[in-house]
GROMACS .gro file of C-alpha atoms in nm:
model
  466
    1MET     CA    1  -0.188   2.434  -9.327
    2SER     CA    2  -0.370   2.736  -9.183
    3MET     CA    3  -0.270   2.819  -8.831
    4ILE     CA    4  -0.241   3.143  -8.638
    5GLN     CA    5   0.107   3.275  -8.570
    6THR     CA    6   0.118   3.194  -8.199
    7ASP     CA    7   0.043   2.824  -8.261
    8TRP     CA    8   0.408   2.750  -8.354
    9VAL     CA    9   0.523   2.917  -8.034
   10LYS     CA   10   0.275   2.726  -7.819
   11LEU     CA   11   0.357   2.396  -7.984
   12THR     CA   12   0.727   2.457  -7.929
   13GLN     CA   13   0.667   2.541  -7.563
   14GLN     CA   14   0.472   2.217  -7.527
   15VAL     CA   15   0.760   2.017  -7.677
   16PHE     CA   16   1.006   2.187  -7.440
   17ASN     CA   17   0.775   2.155  -7.141
   18ASN     CA   18   0.947   2.184  -6.801
   19LEU     CA   19   1.255   2.330  -6.968
   20ASN     CA   20   1.321   2.670  -6.813
   21ASP     CA   21   1.614   2.731  -7.050
   22LEU     CA   22   1.389   2.796  -7.352
   23THR     CA   23   1.370   3.172  -7.410
   24VAL     CA   24   1.081   3.328  -7.605
   25GLU     CA   25   1.108   3.696  -7.704
   26GLU     CA   26   0.916   3.938  -7.925
   27ILE     CA   27   1.114   4.197  -8.122
   28ILE     CA   28   1.055   4.462  -8.389
   29GLY     CA   29   0.733   4.595  -8.245
   30ASP     CA   30   0.618   4.250  -8.129
   31GLN     CA   31   0.590   4.141  -8.493
   32PHE     CA   32   0.868   3.882  -8.482
   33THR     CA   33   0.885   3.608  -8.215
   34ILE     CA   34   1.218   3.435  -8.153
   35MET     CA   35   1.292   3.118  -7.954
   36TYR     CA   36   1.629   2.982  -7.844
   37ILE     CA   37   1.829   2.826  -7.558
   38HIS     CA   38   2.051   3.104  -7.434
   39TYR     CA   39   2.357   2.908  -7.321
   40LEU     CA   40   2.389   2.742  -7.663
   41LEU     CA   41   2.425   3.079  -7.837
   42ASP     CA   42   2.732   3.273  -7.935
   43LYS     CA   43   2.654   3.608  -7.768
   44LYS     CA   44   2.842   3.810  -8.029
   45GLU     CA   45   2.657   3.634  -8.311
   46TYR     CA   46   2.328   3.686  -8.130
   47HIS     CA   47   2.375   4.064  -8.113
   48GLN     CA   48   2.468   4.076  -8.481
   49VAL     CA   49   2.158   3.892  -8.601
   50ILE     CA   50   1.903   4.020  -8.349
   51THR     CA   51   1.992   4.338  -8.167
   52ALA     CA   52   2.109   4.530  -8.474
   53PHE     CA   53   1.775   4.478  -8.648
   54ALA     CA   54   1.558   4.527  -8.340
   55GLN     CA   55   1.699   4.875  -8.282
   56ASP     CA   56   1.613   5.004  -8.631
   57SER     CA   57   1.382   5.308  -8.620
   58ASP     CA   58   1.153   5.182  -8.896
   59PRO     CA   59   1.000   4.841  -8.802
   60ASP     CA   60   0.913   4.749  -9.162
   61VAL     CA   61   1.267   4.819  -9.282
   62ALA     CA   62   1.412   4.631  -8.985
   63LEU     CA   63   1.186   4.333  -9.054
   64LYS     CA   64   1.276   4.329  -9.423
   65ARG     CA   65   1.649   4.344  -9.345
   66LEU     CA   66   1.618   4.072  -9.084
   67LEU     CA   67   1.431   3.827  -9.309
   68SER     CA   68   1.688   3.879  -9.585
   69VAL     CA   69   1.952   3.693  -9.380
   70TRP     CA   70   1.727   3.428  -9.222
   71ASN     CA   71   1.640   3.091  -9.379
   72PRO     CA   72   1.284   2.957  -9.399
   73VAL     CA   73   1.201   2.630  -9.225
   74GLN     CA   74   0.968   2.407  -9.426
   75GLY     CA   75   0.815   2.070  -9.349
   76HIS     CA   76   0.575   1.822  -9.504
   77ASN     CA   77   0.335   1.836  -9.211
   78GLU     CA   78   0.299   1.970  -8.860
   79GLN     CA   79   0.499   1.688  -8.697
   80ASP     CA   80   0.782   1.728  -8.950
   81MET     CA   81   0.790   2.101  -8.884
   82MET     CA   82   0.807   2.051  -8.508
   83ASP     CA   83   1.089   1.798  -8.546
   84LYS     CA   84   1.289   2.050  -8.750
   85ILE     CA   85   1.217   2.334  -8.509
   86SER     CA   86   1.325   2.124  -8.211
   87GLU     CA   87   1.641   2.009  -8.389
   88HIS     CA   88   1.742   2.367  -8.474
   89ILE     CA   89   1.684   2.487  -8.117
   90VAL     CA   90   1.886   2.210  -7.949
   91ASN     CA   91   2.166   2.272  -8.203
   92GLY     CA   92   2.198   2.631  -8.086
   93ASP     CA   93   2.005   2.800  -8.370
   94ILE     CA   94   1.749   3.078  -8.329
   95ILE     CA   95   1.393   3.009  -8.448
   96GLY     CA   96   1.179   3.303  -8.561
   97VAL     CA   97   0.803   3.311  -8.623
   98TYR     CA   98   0.645   3.580  -8.843
   99ASN     CA   99   0.316   3.587  -9.033
  100ASN     CA  100   0.252   3.213  -8.987
  101GLN     CA  101   0.599   3.128  -9.122
  102VAL     CA  102   0.898   2.981  -8.941
  103TRP     CA  103   1.252   3.107  -8.995
  104MET     CA  104   1.592   3.011  -8.854
  105ILE     CA  105   1.946   3.144  -8.834
  106ASN     CA  106   2.259   2.984  -8.698
  107ALA     CA  107   2.401   3.149  -8.388
  108GLY     CA  108   2.540   2.849  -8.202
  109ALA     CA  109   2.851   2.879  -7.990
  110ALA     CA  110   3.140   2.654  -8.092
  111SER     CA  111   3.243   2.556  -7.738
  112PHE     CA  112   3.517   2.301  -7.802
  113ARG     CA  113   3.848   2.250  -7.628
  114ALA     CA  114   4.163   2.368  -7.799
  115ILE     CA  115   4.365   2.133  -8.018
  116GLN     CA  116   4.622   1.966  -7.792
  117SER     CA  117   4.840   1.657  -7.777
  118SER     CA  118   4.677   1.317  -7.736
  119ALA     CA  119   4.676   1.189  -7.379
  120LYS     CA  120   4.682   0.820  -7.477
  121GLU     CA  121   4.892   0.823  -7.796
  122ASN     CA  122   5.217   0.992  -7.703
  123VAL     CA  123   5.489   1.029  -7.965
  124ILE     CA  124   5.847   1.152  -7.951
  125THR     CA  125   5.899   1.232  -8.319
  126GLY     CA  126   5.625   1.375  -8.539
  127PRO     CA  127   5.328   1.613  -8.508
  128HIS     CA  128   5.160   1.647  -8.170
  129ASP     CA  129   4.813   1.777  -8.260
  130ALA     CA  130   4.516   1.554  -8.179
  131PHE     CA  131   4.146   1.539  -8.258
  132VAL     CA  132   3.884   1.720  -8.048
  133GLU     CA  133   3.510   1.664  -7.990
  134SER     CA  134   3.402   1.837  -8.312
  135ALA     CA  135   3.371   1.633  -8.632
  136GLU     CA  136   3.406   1.949  -8.844
  137ILE     CA  137   3.732   2.051  -8.677
  138ASN     CA  138   3.859   1.693  -8.703
  139GLY     CA  139   3.771   1.690  -9.072
  140SER     CA  140   3.969   2.010  -9.123
  141LEU     CA  141   4.273   1.855  -8.952
  142ILE     CA  142   4.257   1.568  -9.201
  143ARG     CA  143   4.213   1.796  -9.502
  144ARG     CA  144   4.512   2.004  -9.398
  145ARG     CA  145   4.722   1.692  -9.454
  146ILE     CA  146   4.543   1.553  -9.761
  147ARG     CA  147   4.489   1.857  -9.982
  148THR     CA  148   4.311   1.704 -10.276
  149PRO     CA  149   3.952   1.711 -10.402
  150LYS     CA  150   3.969   1.331 -10.419
  151LEU     CA  151   3.929   1.323 -10.040
  152LYS     CA  152   3.556   1.262 -10.008
  153GLY     CA  153   3.339   1.309  -9.701
  154LEU     CA  154   2.983   1.177  -9.668
  155LYS     CA  155   2.745   1.272  -9.387
  156TYR     CA  156   2.501   1.033  -9.215
  157ASN     CA  157   2.247   1.089  -8.937
  158ILE     CA  158   2.207   0.771  -8.731
  159GLY     CA  159   2.050   0.882  -8.400
  160GLU     CA  160   1.688   0.776  -8.353
  161ILE     CA  161   1.630   0.953  -8.019
  162ILE     CA  162   1.916   1.203  -8.035
  163PRO     CA  163   2.011   1.321  -8.388
  164PHE     CA  164   2.377   1.238  -8.437
  165ASN     CA  165   2.607   1.310  -8.731
  166VAL     CA  166   2.857   1.056  -8.861
  167TYR     CA  167   3.103   1.130  -9.143
  168LEU     CA  168   3.265   0.879  -9.378
  169TYR     CA  169   3.598   0.987  -9.530
  170TYR     CA  170   3.794   0.813  -9.806
  171ILE     CA  171   4.023   0.899 -10.098
  172GLU     CA  172   3.866   0.833 -10.433
  173GLY     CA  173   4.086   0.623 -10.658
  174VAL     CA  174   4.295   0.493 -10.367
  175VAL     CA  175   4.045   0.290 -10.167
  176GLU     CA  176   3.879  -0.014 -10.321
  177GLU     CA  177   3.526   0.053 -10.440
  178ALA     CA  178   3.402  -0.259 -10.261
  179VAL     CA  179   3.529  -0.123  -9.928
  180VAL     CA  180   3.349   0.210  -9.976
  181THR     CA  181   3.029   0.035 -10.082
  182GLU     CA  182   3.036  -0.191  -9.777
  183ALA     CA  183   3.106   0.101  -9.540
  184LYS     CA  184   2.821   0.305  -9.691
  185ALA     CA  185   2.579   0.013  -9.661
  186ARG     CA  186   2.664  -0.046  -9.295
  187LEU     CA  187   2.625   0.320  -9.203
  188GLU     CA  188   2.297   0.352  -9.394
  189ASN     CA  189   2.158   0.044  -9.218
  190LEU     CA  190   2.287   0.146  -8.875
  191HIS     CA  191   2.005   0.222  -8.631
  192MET     CA  192   2.103   0.339  -8.283
  193LYS     CA  193   1.890   0.519  -8.028
  194GLU     CA  194   2.174   0.744  -7.921
  195VAL     CA  195   2.546   0.779  -7.987
  196LEU     CA  196   2.782   0.937  -7.735
  197ASP     CA  197   3.118   0.827  -7.875
  198GLY     CA  198   3.273   0.691  -8.192
  199ASN     CA  199   3.368   0.365  -8.023
  200GLN     CA  200   2.997   0.285  -7.986
  201VAL     CA  201   2.966   0.310  -8.364
  202ALA     CA  202   3.269   0.083  -8.414
  203LYS     CA  203   3.110  -0.191  -8.201
  204GLN     CA  204   2.795  -0.181  -8.415
  205LEU     CA  205   2.995  -0.200  -8.739
  206ASP     CA  206   3.207  -0.502  -8.638
  207ASP     CA  207   3.194  -0.815  -8.851
  208THR     CA  208   3.218  -1.025  -8.531
  209PRO     CA  209   3.056  -0.821  -8.250
  210PHE     CA  210   3.151  -1.055  -7.964
  211SER     CA  211   3.515  -1.093  -8.060
  212LEU     CA  212   3.783  -0.999  -7.808
  213PHE     CA  213   3.997  -0.855  -8.087
  214PRO     CA  214   3.913  -0.509  -8.228
  215GLN     CA  215   3.819  -0.499  -8.597
  216TRP     CA  216   3.831  -0.120  -8.631
  217LEU     CA  217   4.140   0.081  -8.549
  218GLY     CA  218   4.068   0.381  -8.325
  219THR     CA  219   4.304   0.679  -8.307
  220GLU     CA  220   4.315   1.040  -8.191
  221ARG     CA  221   4.600   1.143  -8.423
  222PRO     CA  222   4.528   1.320  -8.756
  223ASP     CA  223   4.855   1.204  -8.914
  224THR     CA  224   4.762   0.842  -8.841
  225VAL     CA  225   4.425   0.887  -9.012
  226ALA     CA  226   4.590   1.058  -9.310
  227GLN     CA  227   4.842   0.774  -9.346
  228HIS     CA  228   4.574   0.506  -9.336
  229LEU     CA  229   4.353   0.693  -9.583
  230LEU     CA  230   4.648   0.707  -9.822
  231ASN     CA  231   4.686   0.331  -9.772
  232GLY     CA  232   4.331   0.268  -9.895
  233LYS     CA  233   4.119   0.269  -9.579
  234VAL     CA  234   3.800   0.450  -9.482
  235ALA     CA  235   3.766   0.671  -9.174
  236VAL     CA  236   3.451   0.729  -8.968
  237LEU     CA  237   3.424   1.053  -8.769
  238THR     CA  238   3.152   1.117  -8.513
  239ASP     CA  239   3.035   1.428  -8.333
  240ASN     CA  240   3.136   1.472  -7.968
  241SER     CA  241   3.417   1.218  -8.000
  242PRO     CA  242   3.794   1.269  -8.043
  243THR     CA  243   3.832   0.911  -8.169
  244VAL     CA  244   3.832   0.835  -8.542
  245ILE     CA  245   3.786   0.470  -8.641
  246LEU     CA  246   3.952   0.314  -8.947
  247ALA     CA  247   3.891  -0.001  -9.153
  248PRO     CA  248   3.968  -0.244  -9.303
  249VAL     CA  249   4.244  -0.313  -9.053
  250ASN     CA  250   4.518  -0.574  -9.043
  251PHE     CA  251   4.612  -0.741  -8.715
  252LEU     CA  252   4.975  -0.628  -8.737
  253GLU     CA  253   4.866  -0.266  -8.781
  254PHE     CA  254   4.775  -0.257  -8.413
  255PHE     CA  255   5.148  -0.289  -8.340
  256ALA     CA  256   5.256  -0.016  -8.585
  257VAL     CA  257   5.213   0.357  -8.527
  258THR     CA  258   5.269   0.642  -8.769
  259GLY     CA  259   5.561   0.763  -8.556
  260ASP     CA  260   5.759   0.455  -8.664
  261SER     CA  261   5.795   0.598  -9.014
  262TYR     CA  262   5.939   0.921  -8.870
  263GLU     CA  263   6.230   0.729  -8.717
  264ARG     CA  264   6.528   0.573  -8.889
  265TRP     CA  265   6.435   0.255  -9.077
  266HIS     CA  266   6.618   0.009  -8.852
  267PHE     CA  267   6.493   0.163  -8.527
  268GLY     CA  268   6.130   0.176  -8.642
  269ARG     CA  269   6.135  -0.192  -8.739
  270PHE     CA  270   6.309  -0.286  -8.416
  271ILE     CA  271   6.036  -0.115  -8.211
  272ARG     CA  272   5.766  -0.297  -8.410
  273ALA     CA  273   5.934  -0.632  -8.349
  274LEU     CA  274   5.964  -0.544  -7.977
  275ARG     CA  275   5.591  -0.472  -7.958
  276LEU     CA  276   5.506  -0.802  -8.123
  277PHE     CA  277   5.740  -0.986  -7.886
  278SER     CA  278   5.575  -0.809  -7.591
  279PHE     CA  279   5.236  -0.928  -7.717
  280PHE     CA  280   5.347  -1.291  -7.687
  281LEU     CA  281   5.526  -1.224  -7.360
  282THR     CA  282   5.224  -1.076  -7.186
  283LEU     CA  283   5.003  -1.362  -7.304
  284MET     CA  284   5.242  -1.649  -7.227
  285LEU     CA  285   5.475  -1.569  -6.937
  286SER     CA  286   5.236  -1.616  -6.643
  287ALA     CA  287   5.075  -1.918  -6.810
  288PHE     CA  288   5.419  -2.070  -6.876
  289TYR     CA  289   5.505  -2.030  -6.506
  290VAL     CA  290   5.184  -2.208  -6.406
  291ALA     CA  291   5.240  -2.494  -6.652
  292VAL     CA  292   5.602  -2.545  -6.550
  293THR     CA  293   5.548  -2.536  -6.175
  294THR     CA  294   5.240  -2.759  -6.193
  295TYR     CA  295   5.333  -3.031  -6.445
  296HIS     CA  296   5.674  -2.984  -6.605
  297TYR     CA  297   5.945  -2.954  -6.340
  298GLN     CA  298   6.187  -3.144  -6.566
  299PHE     CA  299   6.214  -2.841  -6.797
  300ILE     CA  300   6.347  -2.615  -6.519
  301PRO     CA  301   6.726  -2.594  -6.470
  302PRO     CA  302   6.827  -2.738  -6.128
  303THR     CA  303   6.958  -2.407  -5.992
  304LEU     CA  304   6.640  -2.221  -6.086
  305LEU     CA  305   6.425  -2.509  -5.962
  306GLU     CA  306   6.585  -2.485  -5.618
  307THR     CA  307   6.510  -2.111  -5.609
  308MET     CA  308   6.146  -2.165  -5.711
  309ILE     CA  309   6.093  -2.442  -5.454
  310THR     CA  310   6.236  -2.219  -5.182
  311SER     CA  311   6.010  -1.927  -5.277
  312ARG     CA  312   5.700  -2.151  -5.276
  313LEU     CA  313   5.758  -2.336  -4.947
  314ARG     CA  314   5.503  -2.126  -4.756
  315VAL     CA  315   5.256  -2.066  -5.039
  316PRO     CA  316   4.922  -2.237  -4.957
  317PHE     CA  317   4.777  -2.213  -5.311
  318GLU     CA  318   4.824  -2.410  -5.628
  319PRO     CA  319   5.024  -2.224  -5.897
  320MET     CA  320   4.711  -2.149  -6.100
  321MET     CA  321   4.530  -1.987  -5.806
  322GLU     CA  322   4.849  -1.807  -5.709
  323ALA     CA  323   4.885  -1.661  -6.060
  324LEU     CA  324   4.518  -1.563  -6.083
  325LEU     CA  325   4.545  -1.389  -5.745
  326MET     CA  326   4.845  -1.181  -5.852
  327GLU     CA  327   4.700  -1.101  -6.194
  328GLY     CA  328   4.383  -0.984  -6.020
  329VAL     CA  329   4.582  -0.757  -5.788
  330ILE     CA  330   4.766  -0.611  -6.089
  331GLU     CA  331   4.436  -0.542  -6.267
  332ILE     CA  332   4.294  -0.370  -5.957
  333LEU     CA  333   4.602  -0.148  -5.931
  334ARG     CA  334   4.585  -0.072  -6.303
  335GLU     CA  335   4.220   0.034  -6.291
  336ALA     CA  336   4.272   0.233  -5.972
  337GLY     CA  337   4.557   0.422  -6.135
  338ALA     CA  338   4.350   0.491  -6.447
  339ARG     CA  339   4.050   0.632  -6.257
  340LEU     CA  340   4.229   0.845  -5.994
  341PRO     CA  341   4.372   1.194  -6.054
  342THR     CA  342   4.712   1.188  -6.223
  343LYS     CA  343   4.931   1.277  -5.923
  344ILE     CA  344   4.750   1.036  -5.691
  345ALA     CA  345   4.758   0.763  -5.956
  346GLN     CA  346   5.138   0.781  -5.974
  347THR     CA  347   5.157   0.732  -5.598
  348ILE     CA  348   4.914   0.439  -5.610
  349GLY     CA  349   5.110   0.275  -5.891
  350ILE     CA  350   5.450   0.298  -5.722
  351VAL     CA  351   5.368   0.270  -5.352
  352GLY     CA  352   5.077   0.028  -5.404
  353GLY     CA  353   5.282  -0.203  -5.623
  354LEU     CA  354   5.584  -0.209  -5.393
  355VAL     CA  355   5.399  -0.229  -5.062
  356ILE     CA  356   5.134  -0.481  -5.167
  357GLY     CA  357   5.384  -0.696  -5.358
  358GLN     CA  358   5.627  -0.709  -5.067
  359ALA     CA  359   5.348  -0.774  -4.816
  360ILE     CA  360   5.206  -1.061  -5.022
  361VAL     CA  361   5.546  -1.226  -5.047
  362GLN     CA  362   5.617  -1.187  -4.674
  363ALA     CA  363   5.273  -1.323  -4.591
  364GLY     CA  364   5.350  -1.633  -4.793
  365LEU     CA  365   5.061  -1.588  -5.038
  366THR     CA  366   5.288  -1.601  -5.344
  367GLY     CA  367   5.649  -1.655  -5.447
  368ASN     CA  368   5.910  -1.410  -5.571
  369VAL     CA  369   5.940  -1.577  -5.913
  370LEU     CA  370   5.569  -1.530  -5.984
  371ILE     CA  371   5.595  -1.163  -5.885
  372VAL     CA  372   5.865  -1.121  -6.149
  373ALA     CA  373   5.657  -1.306  -6.411
  374VAL     CA  374   5.337  -1.109  -6.344
  375ALA     CA  375   5.519  -0.774  -6.332
  376SER     CA  376   5.698  -0.851  -6.660
  377SER     CA  377   5.367  -0.945  -6.824
  378ALA     CA  378   5.207  -0.621  -6.705
  379LEU     CA  379   5.499  -0.409  -6.829
  380ALA     CA  380   5.496  -0.585  -7.165
  381SER     CA  381   5.127  -0.505  -7.212
  382PHE     CA  382   5.196  -0.131  -7.176
  383ILE     CA  383   5.414  -0.135  -7.489
  384ILE     CA  384   5.117  -0.217  -7.712
  385PRO     CA  385   5.012   0.118  -7.866
  386ASN     CA  386   4.642   0.031  -7.906
  387TYR     CA  387   4.438   0.043  -7.584
  388THR     CA  388   4.158  -0.178  -7.715
  389LEU     CA  389   4.400  -0.457  -7.808
  390GLU     CA  390   4.571  -0.417  -7.471
  391THR     CA  391   4.245  -0.476  -7.285
  392SER     CA  392   4.180  -0.783  -7.502
  393MET     CA  393   4.517  -0.926  -7.401
  394ARG     CA  394   4.436  -0.871  -7.033
  395ALA     CA  395   4.126  -1.089  -7.068
  396LEU     CA  396   4.304  -1.352  -7.279
  397ARG     CA  397   4.585  -1.379  -7.024
  398PHE     CA  398   4.341  -1.511  -6.760
  399ILE     CA  399   4.204  -1.771  -7.004
  400ASN     CA  400   4.554  -1.890  -7.087
  401ILE     CA  401   4.646  -1.923  -6.718
  402VAL     CA  402   4.339  -2.139  -6.651
  403LEU     CA  403   4.416  -2.366  -6.949
  404ALA     CA  404   4.781  -2.396  -6.840
  405GLY     CA  405   4.673  -2.480  -6.485
  406LEU     CA  406   4.436  -2.753  -6.605
  407MET     CA  407   4.641  -2.910  -6.887
  408GLY     CA  408   4.995  -2.772  -6.870
  409TYR     CA  409   5.179  -2.719  -7.197
  410PHE     CA  410   4.897  -2.891  -7.383
  411GLY     CA  411   4.658  -2.619  -7.260
  412ILE     CA  412   4.894  -2.347  -7.386
  413VAL     CA  413   4.914  -2.519  -7.726
  414ILE     CA  414   4.535  -2.534  -7.742
  415PHE     CA  415   4.518  -2.162  -7.652
  416ILE     CA  416   4.766  -2.066  -7.927
  417ALA     CA  417   4.586  -2.283  -8.184
  418LEU     CA  418   4.249  -2.126  -8.099
  419ILE     CA  419   4.390  -1.774  -8.121
  420ILE     CA  420   4.554  -1.834  -8.460
  421THR     CA  421   4.242  -2.005  -8.594
  422ARG     CA  422   4.016  -1.724  -8.484
  423LEU     CA  423   4.246  -1.455  -8.623
  424CYS     CA  424   4.256  -1.630  -8.960
  425HIS     CA  425   3.874  -1.637  -8.972
  426PHE     CA  426   3.823  -1.274  -8.869
  427ARG     CA  427   3.720  -1.009  -9.119
  428SER     CA  428   3.742  -0.632  -9.101
  429LEU     CA  429   3.495  -0.472  -9.340
  430ASN     CA  430   3.491  -0.802  -9.531
  431LYS     CA  431   3.872  -0.801  -9.564
  432GLU     CA  432   4.111  -1.057  -9.417
  433TYR     CA  433   4.228  -0.976  -9.065
  434ILE     CA  434   4.568  -1.137  -9.127
  435GLN     CA  435   4.735  -1.066  -9.464
  436LEU     CA  436   5.069  -1.226  -9.541
  437SER     CA  437   5.151  -0.947  -9.786
  438TYR     CA  438   5.170  -0.702  -9.495
  439PHE     CA  439   5.437  -0.898  -9.305
  440ALA     CA  440   5.721  -0.790  -9.533
  441ASP     CA  441   5.648  -0.418  -9.501
  442PHE     CA  442   5.590  -0.452  -9.127
  443PHE     CA  443   5.933  -0.602  -9.062
  444PHE     CA  444   6.172  -0.544  -9.349
  445TRP     CA  445   6.119  -0.249  -9.578
  446SER     CA  446   5.927   0.076  -9.610
  447LYS     CA  447   5.684   0.170  -9.885
  448ASP     CA  448   5.865   0.501  -9.924
  449LYS     CA  449   6.157   0.464 -10.166
  450ARG     CA  450   6.422   0.728 -10.221
  451PRO     CA  451   6.418   0.872 -10.577
  452LYS     CA  452   6.707   0.749 -10.785
  453SER     CA  453   6.804   1.108 -10.865
  454VAL     CA  454   6.903   1.171 -10.501
  455VAL     CA  455   7.077   0.839 -10.435
  456GLN     CA  456   7.450   0.907 -10.426
  457LYS     CA  457   7.753   0.682 -10.412
  458SER     CA  458   7.861   0.578 -10.068
  459TYR     CA  459   8.124   0.768  -9.874
  460PHE     CA  460   8.370   0.481  -9.896
  461ARG     CA  461   8.341   0.450 -10.273
  462ARG     CA  462   8.410   0.822 -10.316
  463GLY     CA  463   8.712   0.787 -10.089
  464GLY     CA  464   8.604   1.065  -9.858
  465ARG     CA  465   8.394   1.380  -9.854
  466SER     CA  466   8.398   1.606 -10.157
   0.00000   0.00000   0.00000
């Protein structure tokens, strides 16, 4: 391909038309033309690779020294070359043109936030570092915990409009080969115009895209990823996202966090059981209230029935509409608190809940018993450690209330049957969503066993301390 030197510069300027940030300079006696976007550069790196050579007294020596540390850019045709040049420039690299050849050198600025604690996955016991928006830094946090060459990492580029890097991590010999093969195939066949977060990738990789239940486990904690990799899962890391997604996932794993294993055995299992109980509580309590007050008064103790009748004397709505109204108010308060600044959100949550709740009761729009039921359901949902599963429960709660309002207990039974049936049919990376083998470890014992060499006789058998 015979072209004059300035053609590459002009073609690049045409590609970046109307972009005032593109800088074009000529250095070393106007023999070497460089192009870059200045705010993507590391200034210190820029001076090391450019200024030091440009100030050399002998231009030929300076040019020879400069080209010795630059890398040539080669393409199959003009369009391929321009694609590579554009990609290097938007990634913060410097493009150089000399004697009808194109060169590049990396001088990008690594402008990422410092490693801090996760804002949505708080722990009391255990490490507090969390992922950031750099896949390379996130990969290093994983490798610091799994220091073995068997930890493999594969790179994929899936962006059609915006080039985007995705990394697949797994431990060779630990994960099933079928799981790795399936994950590779899905990433290789994944075509997205642009990717801005790892959760977008997870939605495209789901076995059942329109399911309310998540089929990939998202986390911002490196120790959680390390634990799941050691348990035979694959992890997908994406650029510009602090969330790492894991699969195949079991339904009960959404109720277990890595911090449970840092606690004493009995306390960790108790917390897991409490989370699972809260899952059923947040789904069933409001619906149970609607079913009882609409169809099944005979199941209410007389003393409690008198209290409920008194609280509902002035309520103009049916129990189903009453429950939907209060659940809607709770959802509005929840979203308002999540979107407002932290200090204002705390005020909205406390003052808004108390004032609005009291005003609704005094206005006769709802009863006190329903306020207790809705508030308990909302509090129970906060115990679930996975945000995606929590949002699914919020949607399912409304469906259950409607079924309970239309058919009473029979509607609740239908809801439970549908949920169990759907969960049993779900797959996560072609693996069962509910595995009975996981129940025992979830509730009763840990996979970590104490070595026999350190197990001593009990204090009582020794008759005291030695």
